[in-house]
Short mmCIF file of C-alpha atoms and ligand atoms in Angstrom, two decimals:
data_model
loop_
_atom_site.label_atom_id
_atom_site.label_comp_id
_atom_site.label_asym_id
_atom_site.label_seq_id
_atom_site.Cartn_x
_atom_site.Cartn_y
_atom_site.Cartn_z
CA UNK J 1 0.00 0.00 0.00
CA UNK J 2 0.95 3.56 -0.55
CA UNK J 3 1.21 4.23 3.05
CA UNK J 4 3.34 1.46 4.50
CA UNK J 5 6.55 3.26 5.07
CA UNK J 6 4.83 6.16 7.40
CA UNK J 7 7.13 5.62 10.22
CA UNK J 8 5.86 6.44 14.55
CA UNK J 9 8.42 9.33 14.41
CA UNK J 10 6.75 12.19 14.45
CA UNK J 11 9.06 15.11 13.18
CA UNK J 12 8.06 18.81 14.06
CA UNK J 13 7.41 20.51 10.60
CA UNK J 14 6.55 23.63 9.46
CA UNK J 15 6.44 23.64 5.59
CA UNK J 16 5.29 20.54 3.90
CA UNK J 17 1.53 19.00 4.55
CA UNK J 18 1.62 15.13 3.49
CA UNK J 19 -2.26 14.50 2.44
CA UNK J 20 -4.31 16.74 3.82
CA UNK J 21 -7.51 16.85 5.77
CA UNK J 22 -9.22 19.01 3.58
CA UNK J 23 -9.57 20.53 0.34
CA UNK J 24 -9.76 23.79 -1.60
CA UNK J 25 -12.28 26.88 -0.40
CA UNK J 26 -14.28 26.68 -3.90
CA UNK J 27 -15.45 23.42 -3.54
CA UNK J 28 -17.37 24.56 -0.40
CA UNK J 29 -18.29 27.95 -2.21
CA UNK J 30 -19.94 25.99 -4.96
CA UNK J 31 -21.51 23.71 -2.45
CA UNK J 32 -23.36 26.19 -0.56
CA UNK J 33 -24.40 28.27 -3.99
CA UNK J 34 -26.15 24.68 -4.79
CA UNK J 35 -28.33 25.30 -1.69
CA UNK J 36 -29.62 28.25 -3.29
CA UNK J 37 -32.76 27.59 -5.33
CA UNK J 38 -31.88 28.14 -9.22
CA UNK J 39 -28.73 29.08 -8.70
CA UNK J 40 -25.91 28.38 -11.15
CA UNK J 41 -22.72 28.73 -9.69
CA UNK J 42 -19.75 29.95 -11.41
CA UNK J 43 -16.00 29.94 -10.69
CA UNK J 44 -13.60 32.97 -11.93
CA UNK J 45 -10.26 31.02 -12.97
CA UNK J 46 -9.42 28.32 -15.46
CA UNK J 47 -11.62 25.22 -16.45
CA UNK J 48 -9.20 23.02 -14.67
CA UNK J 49 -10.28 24.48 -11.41
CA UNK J 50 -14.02 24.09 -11.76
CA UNK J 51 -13.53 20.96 -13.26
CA UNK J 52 -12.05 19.52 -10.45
CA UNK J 53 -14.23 21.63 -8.29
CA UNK J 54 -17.76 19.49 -9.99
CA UNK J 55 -15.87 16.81 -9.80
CA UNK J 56 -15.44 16.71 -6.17
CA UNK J 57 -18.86 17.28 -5.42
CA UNK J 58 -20.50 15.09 -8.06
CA UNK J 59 -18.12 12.10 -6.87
CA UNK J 60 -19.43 12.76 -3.47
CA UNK J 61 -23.05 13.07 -3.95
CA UNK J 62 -23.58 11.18 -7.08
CA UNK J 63 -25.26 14.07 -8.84
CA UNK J 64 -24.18 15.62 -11.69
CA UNK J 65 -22.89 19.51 -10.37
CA UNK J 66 -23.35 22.34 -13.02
CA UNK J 67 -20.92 25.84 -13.14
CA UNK J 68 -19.88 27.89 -15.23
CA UNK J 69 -16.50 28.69 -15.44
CA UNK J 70 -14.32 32.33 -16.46
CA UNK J 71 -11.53 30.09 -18.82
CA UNK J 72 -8.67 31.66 -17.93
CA UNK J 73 -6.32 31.49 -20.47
CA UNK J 74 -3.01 33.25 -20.31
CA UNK J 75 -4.48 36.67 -21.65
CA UNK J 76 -6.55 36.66 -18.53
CA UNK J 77 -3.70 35.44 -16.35
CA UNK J 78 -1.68 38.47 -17.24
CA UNK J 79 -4.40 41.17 -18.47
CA UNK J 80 -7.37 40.19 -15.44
CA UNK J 81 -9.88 38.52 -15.66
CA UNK J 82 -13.20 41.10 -15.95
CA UNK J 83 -13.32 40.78 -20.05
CA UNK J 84 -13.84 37.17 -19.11
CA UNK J 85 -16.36 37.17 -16.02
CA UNK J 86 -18.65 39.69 -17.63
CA UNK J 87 -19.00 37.81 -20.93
CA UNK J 88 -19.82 34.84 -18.98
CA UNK J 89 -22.34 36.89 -16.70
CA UNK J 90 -23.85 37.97 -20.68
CA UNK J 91 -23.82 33.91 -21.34
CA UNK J 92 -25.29 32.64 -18.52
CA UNK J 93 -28.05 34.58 -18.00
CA UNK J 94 -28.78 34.29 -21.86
CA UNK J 95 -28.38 30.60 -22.32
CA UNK J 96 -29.20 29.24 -18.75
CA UNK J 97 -31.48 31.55 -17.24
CA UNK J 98 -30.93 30.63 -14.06
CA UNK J 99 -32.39 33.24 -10.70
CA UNK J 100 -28.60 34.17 -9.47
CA UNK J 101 -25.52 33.31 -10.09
CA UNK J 102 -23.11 32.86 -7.17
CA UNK J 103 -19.32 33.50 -8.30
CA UNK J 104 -16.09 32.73 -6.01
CA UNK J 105 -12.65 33.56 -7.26
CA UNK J 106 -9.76 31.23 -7.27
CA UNK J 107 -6.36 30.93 -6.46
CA UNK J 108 -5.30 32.74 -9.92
CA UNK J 109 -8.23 34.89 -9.75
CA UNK J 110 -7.16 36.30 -6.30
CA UNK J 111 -3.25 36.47 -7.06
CA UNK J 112 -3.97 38.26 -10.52
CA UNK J 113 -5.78 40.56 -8.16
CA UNK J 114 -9.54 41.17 -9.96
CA UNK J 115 -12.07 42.77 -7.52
CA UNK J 116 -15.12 40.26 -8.01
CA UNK J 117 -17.19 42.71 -6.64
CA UNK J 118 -16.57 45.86 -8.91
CA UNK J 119 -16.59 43.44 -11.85
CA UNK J 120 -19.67 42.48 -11.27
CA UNK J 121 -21.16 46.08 -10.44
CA UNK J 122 -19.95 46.74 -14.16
CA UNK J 123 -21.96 43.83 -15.19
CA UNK J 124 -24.63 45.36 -13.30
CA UNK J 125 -24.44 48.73 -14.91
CA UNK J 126 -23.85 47.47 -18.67
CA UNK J 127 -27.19 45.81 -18.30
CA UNK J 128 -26.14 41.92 -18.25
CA UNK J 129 -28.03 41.11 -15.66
CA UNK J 130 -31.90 40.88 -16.22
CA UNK J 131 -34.32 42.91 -14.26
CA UNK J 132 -35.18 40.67 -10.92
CA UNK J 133 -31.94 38.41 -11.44
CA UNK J 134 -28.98 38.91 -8.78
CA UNK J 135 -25.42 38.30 -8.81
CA UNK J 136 -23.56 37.42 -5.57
CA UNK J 137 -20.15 36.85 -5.08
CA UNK J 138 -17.52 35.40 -2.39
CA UNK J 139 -13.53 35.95 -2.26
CA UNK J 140 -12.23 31.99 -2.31
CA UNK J 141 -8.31 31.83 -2.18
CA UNK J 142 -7.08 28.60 -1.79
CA UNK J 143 -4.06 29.25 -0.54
CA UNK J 144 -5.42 30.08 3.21
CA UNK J 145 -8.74 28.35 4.78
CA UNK J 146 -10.33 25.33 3.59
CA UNK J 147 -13.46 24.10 1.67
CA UNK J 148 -14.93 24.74 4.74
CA UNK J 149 -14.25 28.38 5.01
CA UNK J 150 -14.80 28.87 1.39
CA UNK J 151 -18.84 27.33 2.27
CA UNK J 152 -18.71 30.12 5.32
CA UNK J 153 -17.78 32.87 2.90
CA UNK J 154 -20.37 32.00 0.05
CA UNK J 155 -23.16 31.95 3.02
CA UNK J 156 -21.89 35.02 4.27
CA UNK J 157 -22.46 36.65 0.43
CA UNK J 158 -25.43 35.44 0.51
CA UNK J 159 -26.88 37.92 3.71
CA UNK J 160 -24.08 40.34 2.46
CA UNK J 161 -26.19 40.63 -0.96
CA UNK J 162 -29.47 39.62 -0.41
CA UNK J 163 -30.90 40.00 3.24
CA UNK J 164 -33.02 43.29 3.90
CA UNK J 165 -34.61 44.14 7.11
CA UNK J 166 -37.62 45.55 6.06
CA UNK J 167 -38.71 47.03 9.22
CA UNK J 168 -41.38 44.21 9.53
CA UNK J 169 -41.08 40.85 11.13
CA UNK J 170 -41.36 37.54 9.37
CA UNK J 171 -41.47 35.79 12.89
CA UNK J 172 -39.43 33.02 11.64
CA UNK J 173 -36.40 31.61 12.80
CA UNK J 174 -33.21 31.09 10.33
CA UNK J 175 -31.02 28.17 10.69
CA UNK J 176 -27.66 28.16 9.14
CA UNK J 177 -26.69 24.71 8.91
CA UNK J 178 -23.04 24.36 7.99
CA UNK J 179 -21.78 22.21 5.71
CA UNK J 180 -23.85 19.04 6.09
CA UNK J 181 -25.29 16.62 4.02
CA UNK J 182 -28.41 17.13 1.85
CA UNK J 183 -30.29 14.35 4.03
CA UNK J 184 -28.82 16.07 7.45
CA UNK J 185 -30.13 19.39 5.84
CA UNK J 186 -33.73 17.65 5.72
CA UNK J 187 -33.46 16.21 9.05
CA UNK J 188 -32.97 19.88 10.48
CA UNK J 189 -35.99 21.52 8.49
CA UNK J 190 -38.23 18.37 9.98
CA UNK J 191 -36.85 18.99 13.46
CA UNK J 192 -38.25 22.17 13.72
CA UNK J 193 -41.18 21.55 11.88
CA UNK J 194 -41.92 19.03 14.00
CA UNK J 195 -41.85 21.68 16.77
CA UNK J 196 -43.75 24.28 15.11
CA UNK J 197 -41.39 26.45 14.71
CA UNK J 198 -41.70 27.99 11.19
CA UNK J 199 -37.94 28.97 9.74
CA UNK J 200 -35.41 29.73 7.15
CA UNK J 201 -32.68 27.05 6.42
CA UNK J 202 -29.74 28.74 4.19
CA UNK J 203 -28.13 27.18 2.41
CA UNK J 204 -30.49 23.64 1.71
CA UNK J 205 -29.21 21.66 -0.69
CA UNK J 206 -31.73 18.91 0.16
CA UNK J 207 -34.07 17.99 -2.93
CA UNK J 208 -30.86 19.70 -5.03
CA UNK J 209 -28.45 17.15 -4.54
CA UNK J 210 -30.40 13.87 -3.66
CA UNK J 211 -33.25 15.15 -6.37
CA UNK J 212 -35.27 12.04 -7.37
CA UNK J 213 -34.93 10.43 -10.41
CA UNK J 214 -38.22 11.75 -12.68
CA UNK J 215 -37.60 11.01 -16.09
CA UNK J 216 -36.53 14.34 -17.38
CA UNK J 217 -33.40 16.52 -16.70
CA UNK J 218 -33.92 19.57 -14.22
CA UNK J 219 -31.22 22.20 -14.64
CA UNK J 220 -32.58 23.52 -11.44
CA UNK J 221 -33.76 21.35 -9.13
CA UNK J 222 -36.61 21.45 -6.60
CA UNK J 223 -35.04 21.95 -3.72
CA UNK J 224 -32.70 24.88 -2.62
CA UNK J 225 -33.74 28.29 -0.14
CA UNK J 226 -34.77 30.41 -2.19
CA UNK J 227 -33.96 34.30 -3.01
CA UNK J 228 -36.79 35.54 -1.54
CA UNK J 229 -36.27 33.85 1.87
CA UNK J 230 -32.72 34.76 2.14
CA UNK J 231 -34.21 38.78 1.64
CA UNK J 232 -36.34 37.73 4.41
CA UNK J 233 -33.84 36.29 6.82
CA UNK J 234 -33.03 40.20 7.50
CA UNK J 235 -36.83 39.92 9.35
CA UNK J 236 -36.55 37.24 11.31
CA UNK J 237 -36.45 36.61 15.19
CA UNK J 238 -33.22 34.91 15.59
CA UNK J 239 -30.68 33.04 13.72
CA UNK J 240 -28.83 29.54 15.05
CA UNK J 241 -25.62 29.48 13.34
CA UNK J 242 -24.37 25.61 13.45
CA UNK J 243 -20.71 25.42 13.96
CA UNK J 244 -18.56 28.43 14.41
CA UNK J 245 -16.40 27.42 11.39
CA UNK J 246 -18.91 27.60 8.42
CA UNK J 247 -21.78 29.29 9.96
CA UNK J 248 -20.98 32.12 12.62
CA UNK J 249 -20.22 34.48 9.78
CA UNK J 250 -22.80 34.74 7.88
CA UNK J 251 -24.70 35.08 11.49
CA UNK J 252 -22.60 38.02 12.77
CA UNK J 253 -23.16 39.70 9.53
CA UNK J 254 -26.86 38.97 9.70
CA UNK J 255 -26.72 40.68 13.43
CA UNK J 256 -24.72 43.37 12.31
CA UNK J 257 -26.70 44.44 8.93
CA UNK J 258 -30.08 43.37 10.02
CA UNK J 259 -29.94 43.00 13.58
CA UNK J 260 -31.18 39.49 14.10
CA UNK J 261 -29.77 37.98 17.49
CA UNK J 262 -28.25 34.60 17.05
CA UNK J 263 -26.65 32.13 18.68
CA UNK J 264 -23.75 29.38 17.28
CA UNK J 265 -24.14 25.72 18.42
CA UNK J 266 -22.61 22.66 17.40
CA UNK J 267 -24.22 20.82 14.61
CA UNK J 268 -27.04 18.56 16.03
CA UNK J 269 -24.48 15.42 16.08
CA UNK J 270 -24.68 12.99 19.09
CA UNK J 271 -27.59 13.07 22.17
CA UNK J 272 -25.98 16.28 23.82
CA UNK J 273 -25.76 18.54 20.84
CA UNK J 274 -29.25 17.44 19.64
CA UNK J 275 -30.72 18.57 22.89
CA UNK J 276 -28.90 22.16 22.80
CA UNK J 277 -30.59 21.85 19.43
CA UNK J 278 -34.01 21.38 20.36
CA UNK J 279 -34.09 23.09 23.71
CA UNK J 280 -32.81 26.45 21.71
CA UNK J 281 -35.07 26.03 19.05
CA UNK J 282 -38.21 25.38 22.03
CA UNK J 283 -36.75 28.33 23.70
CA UNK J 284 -36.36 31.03 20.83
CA UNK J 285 -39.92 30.31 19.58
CA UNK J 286 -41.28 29.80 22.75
CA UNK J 287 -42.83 26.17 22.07
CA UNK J 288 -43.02 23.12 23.89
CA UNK J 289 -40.82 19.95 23.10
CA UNK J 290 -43.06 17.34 21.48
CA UNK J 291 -43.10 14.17 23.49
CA UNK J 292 -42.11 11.86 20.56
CA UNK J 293 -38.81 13.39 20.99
CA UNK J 294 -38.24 12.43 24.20
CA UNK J 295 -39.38 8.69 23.13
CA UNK J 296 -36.65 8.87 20.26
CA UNK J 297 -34.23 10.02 22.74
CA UNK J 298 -34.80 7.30 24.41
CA UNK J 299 -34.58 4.57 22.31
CA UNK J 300 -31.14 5.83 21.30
CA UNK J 301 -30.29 5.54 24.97
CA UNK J 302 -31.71 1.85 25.12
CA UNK J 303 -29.68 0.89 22.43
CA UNK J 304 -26.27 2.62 23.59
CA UNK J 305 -27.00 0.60 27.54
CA UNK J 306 -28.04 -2.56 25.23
CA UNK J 307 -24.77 -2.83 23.61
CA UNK J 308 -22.32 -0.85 25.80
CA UNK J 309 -19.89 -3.45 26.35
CA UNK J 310 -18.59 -3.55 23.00
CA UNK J 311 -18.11 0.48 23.55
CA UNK J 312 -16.93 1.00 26.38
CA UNK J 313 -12.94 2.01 26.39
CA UNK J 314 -12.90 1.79 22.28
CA UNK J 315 -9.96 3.96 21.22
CA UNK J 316 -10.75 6.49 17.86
CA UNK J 317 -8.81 8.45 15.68
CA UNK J 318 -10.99 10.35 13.87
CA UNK J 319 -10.07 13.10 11.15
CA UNK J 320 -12.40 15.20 8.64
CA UNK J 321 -14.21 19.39 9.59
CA UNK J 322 -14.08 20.88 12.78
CA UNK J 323 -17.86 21.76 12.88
CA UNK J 324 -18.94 17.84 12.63
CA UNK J 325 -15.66 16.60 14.85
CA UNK J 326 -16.66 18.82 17.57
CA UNK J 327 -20.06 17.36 18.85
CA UNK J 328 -18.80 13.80 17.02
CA UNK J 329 -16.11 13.83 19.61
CA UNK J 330 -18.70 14.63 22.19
CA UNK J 331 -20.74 11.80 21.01
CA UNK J 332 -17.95 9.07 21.57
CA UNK J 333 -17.29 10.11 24.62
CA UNK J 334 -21.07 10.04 25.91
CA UNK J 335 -20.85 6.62 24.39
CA UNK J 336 -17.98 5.82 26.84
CA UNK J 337 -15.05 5.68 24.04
CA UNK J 338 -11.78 7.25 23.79
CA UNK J 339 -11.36 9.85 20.74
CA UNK J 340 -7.54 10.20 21.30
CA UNK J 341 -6.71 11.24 17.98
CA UNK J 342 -8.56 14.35 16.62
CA UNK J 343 -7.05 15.86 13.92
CA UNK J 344 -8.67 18.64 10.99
CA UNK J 345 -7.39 20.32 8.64
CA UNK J 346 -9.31 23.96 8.54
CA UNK J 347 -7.33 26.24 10.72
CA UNK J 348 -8.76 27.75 13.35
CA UNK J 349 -7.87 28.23 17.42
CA UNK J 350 -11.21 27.34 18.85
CA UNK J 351 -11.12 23.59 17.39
CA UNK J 352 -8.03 22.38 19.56
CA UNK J 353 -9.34 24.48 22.58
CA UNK J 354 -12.86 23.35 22.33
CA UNK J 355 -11.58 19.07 22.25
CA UNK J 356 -9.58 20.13 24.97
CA UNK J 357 -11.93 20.97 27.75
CA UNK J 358 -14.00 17.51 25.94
CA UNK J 359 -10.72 15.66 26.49
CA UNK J 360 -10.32 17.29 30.27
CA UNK J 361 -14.24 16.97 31.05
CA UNK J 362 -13.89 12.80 30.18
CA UNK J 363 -10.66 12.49 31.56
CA UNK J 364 -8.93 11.35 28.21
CA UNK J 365 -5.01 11.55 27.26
CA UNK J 366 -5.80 12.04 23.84
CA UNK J 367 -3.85 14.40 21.00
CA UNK J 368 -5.76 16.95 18.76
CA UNK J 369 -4.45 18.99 16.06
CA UNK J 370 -5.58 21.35 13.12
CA UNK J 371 -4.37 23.87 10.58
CA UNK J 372 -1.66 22.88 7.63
CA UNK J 373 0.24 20.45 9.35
CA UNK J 374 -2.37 18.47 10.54
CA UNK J 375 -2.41 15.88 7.82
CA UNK J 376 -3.37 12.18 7.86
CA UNK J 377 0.35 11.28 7.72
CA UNK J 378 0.42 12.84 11.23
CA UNK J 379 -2.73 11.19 12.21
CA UNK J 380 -1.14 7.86 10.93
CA UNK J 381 1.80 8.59 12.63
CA UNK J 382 0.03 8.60 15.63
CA UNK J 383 -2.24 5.52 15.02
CA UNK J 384 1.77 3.74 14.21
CA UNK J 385 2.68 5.08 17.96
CA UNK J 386 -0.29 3.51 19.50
CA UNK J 387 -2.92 2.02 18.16
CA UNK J 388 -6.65 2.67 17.96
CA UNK J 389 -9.84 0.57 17.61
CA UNK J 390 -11.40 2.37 14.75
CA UNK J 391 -10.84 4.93 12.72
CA UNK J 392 -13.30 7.42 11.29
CA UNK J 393 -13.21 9.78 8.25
CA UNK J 394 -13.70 10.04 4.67
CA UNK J 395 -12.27 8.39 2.09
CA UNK J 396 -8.98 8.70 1.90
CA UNK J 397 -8.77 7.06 5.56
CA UNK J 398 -9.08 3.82 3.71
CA UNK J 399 -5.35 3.70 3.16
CA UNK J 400 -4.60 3.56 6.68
CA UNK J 401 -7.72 1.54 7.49
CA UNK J 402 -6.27 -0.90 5.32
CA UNK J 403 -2.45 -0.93 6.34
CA UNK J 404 -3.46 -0.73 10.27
CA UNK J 405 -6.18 -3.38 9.71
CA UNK J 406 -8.77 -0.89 11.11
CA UNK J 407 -12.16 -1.08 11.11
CA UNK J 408 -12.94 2.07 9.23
CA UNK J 409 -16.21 4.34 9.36
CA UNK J 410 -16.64 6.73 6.43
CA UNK J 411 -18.15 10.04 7.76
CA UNK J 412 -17.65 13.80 6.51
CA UNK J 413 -16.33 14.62 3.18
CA UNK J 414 -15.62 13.07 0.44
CA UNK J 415 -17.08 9.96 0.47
CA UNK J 416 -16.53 8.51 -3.04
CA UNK J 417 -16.96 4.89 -2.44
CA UNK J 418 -19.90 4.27 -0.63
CA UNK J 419 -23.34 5.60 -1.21
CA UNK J 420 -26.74 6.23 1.60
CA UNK J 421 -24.22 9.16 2.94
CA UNK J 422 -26.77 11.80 1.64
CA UNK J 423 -29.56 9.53 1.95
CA UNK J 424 -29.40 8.27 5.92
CA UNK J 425 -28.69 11.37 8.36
CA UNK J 426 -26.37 11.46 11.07
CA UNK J 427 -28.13 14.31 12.77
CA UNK J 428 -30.63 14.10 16.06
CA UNK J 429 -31.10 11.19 17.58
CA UNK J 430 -32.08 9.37 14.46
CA UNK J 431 -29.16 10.02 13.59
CA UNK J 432 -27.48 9.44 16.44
CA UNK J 433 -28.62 5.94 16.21
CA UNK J 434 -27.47 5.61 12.49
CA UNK J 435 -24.13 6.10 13.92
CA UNK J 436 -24.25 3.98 16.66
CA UNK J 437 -25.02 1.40 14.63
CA UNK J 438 -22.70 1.89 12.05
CA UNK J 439 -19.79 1.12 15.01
CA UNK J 440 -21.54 -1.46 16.12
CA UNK J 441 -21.74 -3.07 12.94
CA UNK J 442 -18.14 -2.67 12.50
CA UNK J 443 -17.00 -4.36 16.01
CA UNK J 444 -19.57 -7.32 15.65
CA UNK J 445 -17.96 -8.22 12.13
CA UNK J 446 -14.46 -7.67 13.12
CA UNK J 447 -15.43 -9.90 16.16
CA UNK J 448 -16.99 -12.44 13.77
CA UNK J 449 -13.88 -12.28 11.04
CA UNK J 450 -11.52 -13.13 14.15
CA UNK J 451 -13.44 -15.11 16.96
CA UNK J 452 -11.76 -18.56 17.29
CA UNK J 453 -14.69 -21.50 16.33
CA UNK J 454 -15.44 -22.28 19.99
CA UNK J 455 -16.36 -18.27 20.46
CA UNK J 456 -17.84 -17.37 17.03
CA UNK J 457 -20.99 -16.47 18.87
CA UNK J 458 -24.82 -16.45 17.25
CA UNK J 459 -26.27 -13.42 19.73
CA UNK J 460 -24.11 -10.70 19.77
S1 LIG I 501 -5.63 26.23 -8.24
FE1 LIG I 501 -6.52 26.83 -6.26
S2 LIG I 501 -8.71 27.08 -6.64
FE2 LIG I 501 -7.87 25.95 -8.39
S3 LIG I 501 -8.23 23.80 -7.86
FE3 LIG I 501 -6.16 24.34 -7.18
S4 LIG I 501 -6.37 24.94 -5.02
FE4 LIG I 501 -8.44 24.98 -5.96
#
C-alpha cells in the first residue's frame, strides 16, 4: 500500500503537509451556492479548477454539479480577468437563465488581483443582468482556509447581498446549517417543523443534490432556499448558526446588517448537541418539546446501555471538519469511548481548545491537532505510535484503514466509495442511532472475522 513506510516518528514541521484533511475553499463555495434555489454557480479562474471543483462534489453526492466557469487562459492570467467574467455573466443569464448566479474567485483569480465585486457592479451597470436576477459573489483563495471556510464565505455573500430588514417581522427563525449533508439538511428543516417552529434554512441543498430520479433533466432542481427567503432572513427573530467554522459568519453579519440575534451551536451530532438543538429552538420560539422526541431520545439511549460493552474504552482516531468533529467527539465520549486522535485540517484556534476541555471533562489523554500540518500522515503517525480501535473519516482514511487493519467508518467529506451518505442522516437522535449502529456493525464483524470456532458467537 501507498502508506506502508509512514514511520511512529513524528518530526516537528513547518512547511510541507503530506495529504491533507481538507480541500480547496471553492469546492465549499460551490456547495453552498447549490443550496440556493436556481442558482448556477460559477467559478472565476481556469476550467481546470471548476472541473475539479464538480468533480469533487459530483463524486461525493452522485449528482451531476453544473458551473460555469471564467476560462482563464493566459491573456486573462496576465491582463485580469473582468473581459472574461462579464462575458460569462452575458452567457449565462442568456443561455441558462438561471435566478442568481453565485461567483467565487480562485487561487489565480485572487493572485492576478480582480475585484469580483466591482466586476460584477460593471456587469450590473452594462445591463447583463436581467431585471429581478442577482449576482452574488464570495472571495475563495485557496491558498489560506479550507473548503470549509470557502462554504462560510459564500453563506456570508449570501446575507451580504441579499438579506433586507424591512422594518417588519417575518417571525421566523433562520437556521444556518453548515456544511452538512443534503439528508442532514432535511433532518434539520423536519426537526423544527416538528416543533412548530416555522424557519429559514440557508443554504439547503436537500431535494438539489439527492433530487429524485423523474424522467426528465432539471437544470434547477426542486429543492434549494430560495432568493426571496434569504431577503427575508433580514426579518426574522433569531438566527442559530451551526458550527462556528462555516456558519458564525454569515450570522454576525446577519446581526450586524439586520440586527437578528443569534446564537452558534454545534451541529445537532450525538444526544448532547441534539438537545442544545431542540431546547434552543423550544426556547427562541417559545414552544413546547413534542413528546415523541423524548421517546426517540430514548430509544437511542436503550440501544447505547443494550450494547455498551462492546463500547466501552474503544480507542478512535478520527479526522475530517471541525464543525462535525466537535459534537462527534462529544458523542464518543457520551458513548464511553476514547477519541484520542482528533485531527482537521481547517485552521482555526477554537477547534483544539474546544476538544480540549472535551478531552479534560472525560478524563482522556488524547492528542488533537488542526491547521496545515495536521495531515493524515500525522494522524497515521500517531495511530503507528499507539494504536486505535477504529478509525473514522472520509475516504482517503481507507489507506490507513487498510495498512493498520482498522475497522474504518466513512463520515464527513468526500465519500466517493460508498453511497446512503446523503440519503441516511447522522443528525438528532435518528441520527445518532445511524451512527451507533454503524460502530456497532463494524466491532460485531471484526469480532466475527476473528473469533476462534469455539467463540464465534450467534447473539451478539
Ligand atoms: S488552483 Fe486553487 S482554486 Fe484551483 S483547484 Fe487548485 S487549489 Fe483549488
Amino acid at each position: 500500500m501507498l502508506l506502508r513506510h509512514t514511520t511512529a516518528d513524528v518530526v516537528e514541521r513547518e512547511g510541507l503537509t503530506i495529504n491533507p484533511v481538507k480541500t480547496c475553499q471553492p469546492v465549499g463555495a460551490m456547495y453552498a451556492a447549490l443550496g440556493i434555489h436556481g442558482c448556477l454557480p460559477h467559478s472565476h479562474g481556469s476550467q481546470g479548477c471548476c472541473a475539479y471543483h464538480r468533480s469533487a462534489l459530483t463524486r461525493h453526492y452522485k449528482e451531476p454539479v453544473m458551473a460555469g466557469t471564467s476560462s482563464f487562459t493566459e491573456g486573462a492570467s496576465v491582463f485580469g480577468g473582468q473581459a472574461n467574467l462579464l462575458q460569462a455573466v452575458n452567457n449565462i443569464f442568456t443561455i441558462y437563465d438561471p435566478e442568481i448566479i453565485a461567483v467565487h474567485s480562485t487561487c489565480l483569480s485572487e493572485t492576478i488581483g480582480d475585484d469580483l465585486n466591482q466586476i460584477l457592479i460593471k456587469a450590473q451597470e452594462d445591463g447583463k443582468v436581467p431585471e429581478g436576477k442577482s449576482v452574488i459573489s464570495a472571495p475563495t483563495p485557496s491558498y489560506v482556509g479550507s473548503h470549509i471556510t470557502g462554504f462560510s464565505a459564500m453563506v456570508e455573500a449570501m446575507v451580504k447581498y441579499l438579506s433586507i430588514n424591512s422594518g417588519k417581522s417575518n417571525g421566523k427563525v433562520n437556521l444556518i446549517p453548515g456544511w452538512v449533508e443534503p439528508c442532514d439538511m432535511r433532518q434539520i428543516k423536519s426537526i423544527a417543523k416538528r416543533m412548530g417552529v416555522e424557519n429559514i434554512l440557508f443554504p439547503d441543498t436537500s431535494d438539489v443534490l439527492d433530487a429524485p430520479l423523474i424522467g426528465k433533466h432539471q437544470m434547477y432542481p426542486d429543492g434549494g432556499v430560495t432568493k426571496e427567503e434569504l431577503v427575508s432572513a433580514g426579518d426574522s427573530i433569531f438566527t442559530i448558526a451551526m458550527g462556528s467554522f462555516a456558519s458564525e459568519q454569515a450570522a454576525k453579519l446577519l446581526n450586524k446588517k439586520c440586527n437578528v440575534d443569534y446564537e452558534v451551536l454545534d451541529i445537532p451530532v450525538g444526544i448532547k448537541a441534539t438537545d442544545r438543538f431542540i431546547m434552543k429552538l423550544s426556547q427562541t420560539a417559545g414552544v413546547e418539546v413534542p413528546s415523541d422526541f423524548k421517546s426517540e431520545r430514548g430509544r437511542l439511549v436503550d440501544v447505547i446501555t443494550d450494547q455498551e460493552q462492546y463500547l466501552h474504552g474503544k480507542r478512535v482516531a478520527i479526522f475530517g471538519d471541525p464543525d462535525q468533529l466537535i459534537p462527534l467527539t462529544e458523542f464518543l465520549l457520551d458513548l464511553n469511548m476514547e477519541p484520542v486522535y482528533v485531527v482537521s485540517g481547517t485552521p482555526g484556534k477554537y477547534f483544539e481548545k474546544r476538544i480540549k476541555e472535551l478531552f479534560e471533562q472525560y478524563g482522556i489523554d488524547g492528542k488533537v491537532k488542526n491547521g496545515p500540518q495536521a495531515d493524515m500522515f500525522l494522524l497515521h503517525q500517531w495511530i503507528k505510535e499507539q494504536g486505535v480501535d477504529l478509525l473514522i473519516g472520509n475516504t482517503y482514511g481507507k489507506y490507513i484503514a487498510r495498512d493498520e487493519d482498522l475497522p474504518f467508518l466513512r463520515y464527513g467529506f468526500p465519500i466517493y466509495d460508498r453511497v446512503g451518505h446523503s440519503y441516511f442522516t447522522t443528525l438528532g437522535y435518528e441520527g445518532g442511532l445511524r451512527i451507533v449502529e454503524k460502530i456497532l456493525g463494524l466491532f460485531h464483524d471484526r469480532q466475527d472475522r476473528d473469533a476462534p470456532e469455539e467463540r464465534f458467537e450467534l447473539v451478539m
